[in-house]
Structures are given as structure tokens and as C-alpha cells.
Amino acid sequence: MARVPFPATLRQFQLQFATEEACQQYLAACRWPEGYKCPRCGNGRAYPVVKPKRWQCVACRHQVSLISGTVLHNTMTPLTVWFWAAYLMTTDKRGLSALLLQRQLGLPRYETAWMMLHKLRRAMVNVAREPLHGEVEIDETWIGGTQAGLRGSRQLKGRKAALVVVAVEKRGRSSGRIRMEAIPDFKGATMNDFVQRHVSPGSTIYTDGLGSFAGLEGAGFKHVSLNQPLRIELRRGVPSAVPLADRAIGNLQQWLIGTHHGVSRRHLQVYLDEFVFRHNRRKQPMAAFQTLLGLGSGRKPTSYAYITDTKKSSSSGPNPHNT
């Protein structure tokens, strides 16, 4: 079952995915890239039953739900609306807030738009993705506003802001792929765990002088530690020790404030995943739509209860989908 070519223009998208049946055909190609095969009799021919979003085998008439066990599991929202949401989310460089999505698609409830975006964000991490390699810059930052009464930038107790670590591949003066993760502390074990999961052994890693990165040499990486100028010196134009990582952090902070006007700490990781997903596909936004639907068709469902549960959806530690 060959996946249909992705439309190159907005007009082509409107025409190609105007009906539920067209969306079902495309979603089926994402879910069964090697062709449909009936789980009951093994027959390779089926036809869509549009209203319940199912495919029915022509031999034994067994029905298989297109969305069962996927990121769209149990949705009552039409597939055409989901396709528009995925398209807008992946092709707009600024991203998309739930309020804007509600307005764009004419959704009756803000909660529907919010939940759609959160489910799509949870389909943006490919567990089989290739680690970063070559030369990689790594830096950490706080996401959140300034807070009075804190003693130094390393204080964790009582801090409302979230700690995030960022890794960026160096491509000369340009940025390659990136990784971002909310972490609980500055400990060396935490930093080394992040690096080992996201960077290939043997890579050269550039960091500032933070002592938590001291164990990278023993973990099989080449480590270059550089002294980071003071903030006042950076404002005067003194070069940063990790300029690409600083640029990624700045872009992230502007995006969170400009598009979403801030996000909650417990949902921060999925917003980081979205930023990484869009950045790594910034030169191929149309391909990002295909990737998102392909990953979503193979991703286990995430329930409303899980997403809204304060403890289970907390972003104070590593994202389980990022492993």
C-alpha cells in the first residue's frame, strides 16, 4: 500500500484531504506501509468503512479500526480536522497555540483543541532516532521567570522555574539537529545520563565550565570545557563558549513566550519535544506532516486522564518517550 504523495501547496492539501475517506486512505498507508493484511484471515484486500473509521476485509468481513491503539485512539473528532491540525502544527514555523487552533478550525471547545495538540506532541518523538554525533554543544538553562529570594543560579530548593539541558550538533557555524530535556538537578549522573542517551560515543562535546560534565571523558566522549563569559560580558559582544546552544535556548524561550505565553512545568517536556521536532525538520516542513502521522499511527494511545494527571504527566524528570 503505497503512501500517496504529499501535497506541495495549501490548495493541493485542501483538495487531497477534503473527505474522511481520503484521510482514511492516507492514514492506512501510514499504519500499514507494506500493505494491509487482515489479522484474522491474512487477506490483503480491504475497503474503508468511513463513519466508524474502520477497514473491512473483503474476504471474512473482519473490521479493523484505523485509530485503535494509535495517538488518535477513541477520538470522536473527524479525521479531516485532525489532518488540518497536524498540517498547521508542522508547517507554521511559529508553532500553534490551542486558542489559535480552535479559531482556525472552528472547534466548539478550547479543551478539544488543547487535547488534540497534546496528543500530537506525544507522537513527535521517534524512539529509533539516530543520536547526535560529531561535534556537539551542550548547555543548561532555566525556563521560567525570575524569582526573588534565591541564592545563586544553582539553587534548586524553592525554585519555580524548570531546569532544561540542550544539546546541539555543530555544522560549522550553523546548527544541526538538537535535543532538549527537562531534568531534575545539576548532578553529574543526570548530565552523563542525558549525554549517553542522546549523543554517540566518540563525539566531541563542548560545554561551559560546569563541573557536572567532568565525567564525560570516562564515558567515552571527547570533552572540551570552556569558560563561559559573564552575562554582562555576553551583552557587550564577548563570544559565548557554546554559541549554538545559547541560540537554541534563546529561540526556545522566545517561542514559549511568543506562541504559548508560557507553559506549565508539568507539560514542559512535550513542548520541548515539539520544538525539537520542528527544528530538526525546519527545512522540510511538509515532510514533518508525514512523519507526524507515521509516528502517530505507531504510537500507543495517551488518554485524557494521563495527560491531565499532575503526577503522571509531570515534566520534572526525563520523558519516558525520550529513552
Tab-separated table of C-alpha atoms in Angstrom, residues 3-252:
chain	number	residue	atom	x	y	z
A	3	ARG	CA	1.631	6.241	0.615
A	4	VAL	CA	0.169	8.942	-1.608
A	5	PRO	CA	2.479	11.869	-2.432
A	6	PHE	CA	2.236	14.739	-0.012
A	7	PRO	CA	0.735	17.942	-1.493
A	8	ALA	CA	3.213	20.720	-2.154
A	9	THR	CA	0.766	23.618	-1.669
A	10	LEU	CA	-2.057	24.568	0.667
A	11	ARG	CA	-4.558	24.344	-2.187
A	12	GLN	CA	-3.431	20.806	-3.026
A	13	PHE	CA	-3.772	19.848	0.634
A	14	GLN	CA	-7.334	21.168	0.712
A	15	LEU	CA	-8.277	19.120	-2.333
A	16	GLN	CA	-6.442	15.939	-1.373
A	17	PHE	CA	-7.729	15.630	2.197
A	18	ALA	CA	-11.209	17.065	1.782
A	19	THR	CA	-13.041	13.885	2.822
A	20	GLU	CA	-12.930	11.332	5.611
A	21	GLU	CA	-12.293	8.555	3.092
A	22	ALA	CA	-9.231	10.331	1.663
A	23	CYS	CA	-7.840	10.782	5.184
A	24	GLN	CA	-8.511	7.120	5.961
A	25	GLN	CA	-6.604	6.042	2.858
A	26	TYR	CA	-3.605	8.131	3.860
A	27	LEU	CA	-3.711	7.033	7.495
A	28	ALA	CA	-3.944	3.392	6.407
A	29	ALA	CA	-0.817	3.859	4.296
A	30	CYS	CA	0.943	5.276	7.371
A	31	ARG	CA	-0.209	2.418	9.596
A	32	TRP	CA	0.398	-0.402	7.082
A	33	PRO	CA	3.301	0.834	4.889
A	34	GLU	CA	3.832	-2.678	3.474
A	35	GLY	CA	0.169	-3.138	2.670
A	36	TYR	CA	-2.939	-4.121	4.571
A	37	LYS	CA	-3.184	-7.671	5.880
A	38	CYS	CA	-6.259	-8.942	7.676
A	39	PRO	CA	-5.329	-10.033	11.242
A	40	ARG	CA	-7.965	-12.780	11.115
A	41	CYS	CA	-7.598	-14.466	7.697
A	42	GLY	CA	-4.448	-12.890	6.240
A	43	ASN	CA	-6.220	-11.489	3.159
A	44	GLY	CA	-4.605	-8.415	1.642
A	45	ARG	CA	-7.694	-6.620	0.365
A	46	ALA	CA	-9.980	-4.327	2.345
A	47	TYR	CA	-12.154	-1.270	1.885
A	48	PRO	CA	-12.824	1.673	4.203
A	49	VAL	CA	-15.978	1.930	6.287
A	50	VAL	CA	-15.848	5.685	6.620
A	51	LYS	CA	-18.123	6.568	9.531
A	52	PRO	CA	-16.583	4.287	12.194
A	53	LYS	CA	-13.056	4.881	10.803
A	54	ARG	CA	-12.531	1.184	10.063
A	55	TRP	CA	-11.301	-1.049	7.265
A	56	GLN	CA	-13.241	-4.196	6.446
A	57	CYS	CA	-11.663	-7.313	4.940
A	58	VAL	CA	-13.293	-8.283	1.629
A	59	ALA	CA	-12.887	-11.994	2.427
A	60	CYS	CA	-14.023	-12.519	6.027
A	61	ARG	CA	-15.568	-9.053	6.628
A	62	HIS	CA	-13.479	-8.587	9.779
A	63	GLN	CA	-13.180	-4.897	10.667
A	64	VAL	CA	-10.026	-3.197	11.927
A	65	SER	CA	-10.098	0.281	13.408
A	66	LEU	CA	-7.630	2.669	11.823
A	67	ILE	CA	-7.184	4.643	15.014
A	68	SER	CA	-7.319	1.901	17.636
A	69	GLY	CA	-4.064	1.753	19.579
A	70	THR	CA	-2.738	4.940	17.949
A	71	VAL	CA	-2.410	8.529	19.097
A	72	LEU	CA	-5.957	9.104	17.735
A	73	HIS	CA	-7.449	6.288	19.805
A	74	ASN	CA	-11.167	6.745	20.630
A	75	THR	CA	-11.336	10.206	19.064
A	76	MET	CA	-14.761	11.497	18.082
A	77	THR	CA	-13.237	14.335	16.069
A	78	PRO	CA	-13.338	13.882	12.249
A	79	LEU	CA	-10.071	12.847	10.611
A	80	THR	CA	-10.244	15.899	8.350
A	81	VAL	CA	-9.957	18.082	11.449
A	82	TRP	CA	-7.026	16.025	12.776
A	83	PHE	CA	-5.249	16.330	9.421
A	84	TRP	CA	-5.717	20.094	9.410
A	85	ALA	CA	-4.384	20.304	12.964
A	86	ALA	CA	-1.297	18.249	12.074
A	87	TYR	CA	-0.744	20.315	8.935
A	88	LEU	CA	-0.972	23.653	10.726
A	89	MET	CA	1.165	22.414	13.599
A	90	THR	CA	4.024	21.218	11.393
A	91	THR	CA	4.110	23.829	8.619
A	92	ASP	CA	3.885	27.003	10.710
A	93	LYS	CA	7.391	27.910	11.894
A	94	ARG	CA	5.985	29.731	14.919
A	95	GLY	CA	4.006	26.757	16.120
A	96	LEU	CA	0.371	26.798	17.095
A	97	SER	CA	-1.429	27.543	20.342
A	98	ALA	CA	-4.625	25.765	21.323
A	99	LEU	CA	-6.577	29.020	21.181
A	100	LEU	CA	-5.401	29.721	17.637
A	101	LEU	CA	-6.175	26.156	16.556
A	102	GLN	CA	-9.677	26.468	17.982
A	103	ARG	CA	-10.226	29.644	15.963
A	104	GLN	CA	-8.669	28.322	12.768
A	105	LEU	CA	-10.717	25.110	12.719
A	106	GLY	CA	-13.883	26.477	14.286
A	107	LEU	CA	-13.823	23.981	17.154
A	108	PRO	CA	-16.628	24.490	19.686
A	109	ARG	CA	-14.457	23.912	22.767
A	110	TYR	CA	-10.974	25.106	23.700
A	111	GLU	CA	-10.382	21.819	25.549
A	112	THR	CA	-10.744	19.878	22.281
A	113	ALA	CA	-8.028	21.932	20.591
A	114	TRP	CA	-5.769	21.682	23.655
A	115	MET	CA	-6.107	17.904	23.819
A	116	MET	CA	-5.507	17.452	20.066
A	117	LEU	CA	-2.259	19.381	20.240
A	118	HIS	CA	-1.082	17.483	23.312
A	119	LYS	CA	-1.772	14.134	21.678
A	120	LEU	CA	0.108	15.199	18.542
A	121	ARG	CA	3.056	16.380	20.652
A	122	ARG	CA	3.258	12.930	22.209
A	123	ALA	CA	3.697	11.469	18.721
A	124	MET	CA	6.698	13.639	17.872
A	125	VAL	CA	9.478	11.541	19.376
A	126	ASN	CA	10.850	8.675	17.320
A	127	VAL	CA	12.316	6.160	19.775
A	128	ALA	CA	14.521	4.786	16.989
A	129	ARG	CA	16.024	8.138	16.036
A	130	GLU	CA	19.769	8.419	15.467
A	131	PRO	CA	21.799	10.007	18.294
A	132	LEU	CA	23.625	13.274	17.741
A	133	HIS	CA	27.205	12.842	16.575
A	134	GLY	CA	30.340	14.722	15.596
A	135	GLU	CA	30.811	17.988	17.464
A	136	VAL	CA	28.037	18.752	19.940
A	137	GLU	CA	27.465	21.748	22.204
A	138	ILE	CA	25.627	21.209	25.494
A	139	ASP	CA	24.307	23.793	27.912
A	140	GLU	CA	21.668	24.059	30.603
A	141	THR	CA	19.157	26.798	31.329
A	142	TRP	CA	16.201	27.757	33.482
A	143	ILE	CA	12.777	28.012	31.843
A	144	GLY	CA	10.635	30.380	33.852
A	145	GLY	CA	10.620	33.926	35.147
A	146	THR	CA	12.998	35.493	37.629
A	147	GLN	CA	12.279	34.828	41.296
A	148	ALA	CA	13.235	36.936	44.271
A	149	GLY	CA	14.924	35.424	47.297
A	150	LEU	CA	17.076	32.831	45.518
A	151	ARG	CA	20.766	32.496	46.331
A	152	GLY	CA	22.609	31.926	43.090
A	153	SER	CA	21.652	30.335	39.770
A	154	ARG	CA	22.289	26.797	41.044
A	155	GLN	CA	19.726	26.844	43.866
A	156	LEU	CA	17.081	24.144	43.369
A	157	LYS	CA	15.079	24.308	46.593
A	158	GLY	CA	12.084	26.605	46.313
A	159	ARG	CA	12.707	27.447	42.653
A	160	LYS	CA	9.626	27.593	40.446
A	161	ALA	CA	11.482	27.618	37.124
A	162	ALA	CA	12.316	24.321	35.410
A	163	LEU	CA	15.833	23.165	34.559
A	164	VAL	CA	16.427	22.161	30.932
A	165	VAL	CA	19.514	20.749	29.205
A	166	VAL	CA	20.096	21.381	25.498
A	167	ALA	CA	22.385	19.610	23.009
A	168	VAL	CA	23.109	20.968	19.516
A	169	GLU	CA	25.105	19.414	16.684
A	170	LYS	CA	27.697	21.752	15.196
A	171	ARG	CA	27.633	22.148	11.414
A	172	GLY	CA	30.344	24.754	11.069
A	173	ARG	CA	28.705	27.956	12.283
A	174	SER	CA	25.241	26.505	11.790
A	175	SER	CA	23.132	24.249	13.984
A	176	GLY	CA	22.358	20.670	13.060
A	177	ARG	CA	19.906	18.514	14.984
A	178	ILE	CA	19.079	19.261	18.602
A	179	ARG	CA	17.826	17.514	21.741
A	180	MET	CA	16.153	19.093	24.770
A	181	GLU	CA	15.087	17.576	28.070
A	182	ALA	CA	13.701	18.767	31.398
A	183	ILE	CA	15.973	17.472	34.163
A	184	PRO	CA	15.624	17.453	37.962
A	185	ASP	CA	19.093	18.688	39.001
A	186	PHE	CA	22.677	19.602	38.036
A	187	LYS	CA	24.237	16.341	39.227
A	188	GLY	CA	26.906	14.668	37.125
A	189	ALA	CA	24.880	11.448	36.916
A	190	THR	CA	21.959	13.363	35.458
A	191	MET	CA	24.094	15.120	32.847
A	192	ASN	CA	26.001	11.971	31.903
A	193	ASP	CA	22.770	10.018	31.524
A	194	PHE	CA	21.399	12.664	29.140
A	195	VAL	CA	24.582	12.656	27.058
A	196	GLN	CA	24.803	8.860	26.831
A	197	ARG	CA	21.189	8.591	25.632
A	198	HIS	CA	21.370	11.379	23.059
A	199	VAL	CA	24.971	11.556	21.774
A	200	SER	CA	27.026	8.883	20.004
A	201	PRO	CA	30.183	7.681	21.809
A	202	GLY	CA	33.359	9.225	20.478
A	203	SER	CA	31.720	12.576	19.755
A	204	THR	CA	33.393	15.802	20.827
A	205	ILE	CA	31.295	17.644	23.389
A	206	TYR	CA	31.714	21.350	24.125
A	207	THR	CA	30.387	22.690	27.443
A	208	ASP	CA	30.903	25.606	29.772
A	209	GLY	CA	32.842	25.121	32.991
A	210	LEU	CA	30.035	23.384	34.911
A	211	GLY	CA	31.627	20.603	36.962
A	212	SER	CA	28.723	18.215	36.344
A	213	PHE	CA	30.174	17.420	32.902
A	214	ALA	CA	33.507	16.262	34.323
A	215	GLY	CA	32.744	12.555	33.843
A	216	LEU	CA	32.216	12.670	30.072
A	217	GLU	CA	35.803	11.649	29.248
A	218	GLY	CA	35.397	8.447	31.230
A	219	ALA	CA	32.114	7.722	29.450
A	220	GLY	CA	33.763	7.587	26.024
A	221	PHE	CA	33.421	11.181	24.826
A	222	LYS	CA	35.941	13.861	23.978
A	223	HIS	CA	35.160	16.750	26.309
A	224	VAL	CA	36.164	20.365	25.718
A	225	SER	CA	35.322	22.569	28.702
A	226	LEU	CA	35.367	26.314	28.032
A	227	ASN	CA	34.945	29.213	30.419
A	228	GLN	CA	31.653	30.973	29.794
A	229	PRO	CA	31.905	34.797	29.943
A	230	LEU	CA	29.773	36.626	32.482
A	231	ARG	CA	26.300	37.701	31.393
A	232	ILE	CA	27.327	41.352	31.297
A	233	GLU	CA	30.267	40.431	29.046
A	234	LEU	CA	27.999	38.488	26.705
A	235	ARG	CA	25.809	41.572	26.355
A	236	ARG	CA	28.902	43.537	25.334
A	237	GLY	CA	29.559	41.121	22.484
A	238	VAL	CA	32.056	38.711	24.035
A	239	PRO	CA	31.601	35.327	22.235
A	240	SER	CA	29.811	32.583	24.133
A	241	ALA	CA	31.591	29.304	24.872
A	242	VAL	CA	28.595	27.449	23.405
A	243	PRO	CA	27.010	29.881	20.905
A	244	LEU	CA	24.804	27.370	19.084
A	245	ALA	CA	23.336	26.019	22.321
A	246	ASP	CA	22.727	29.577	23.541
A	247	ARG	CA	20.965	30.388	20.265
A	248	ALA	CA	18.728	27.335	20.599
A	249	ILE	CA	17.882	28.303	24.187
A	250	GLY	CA	17.034	31.850	23.119
A	251	ASN	CA	14.796	30.617	20.302
A	252	LEU	CA	13.073	28.201	22.672
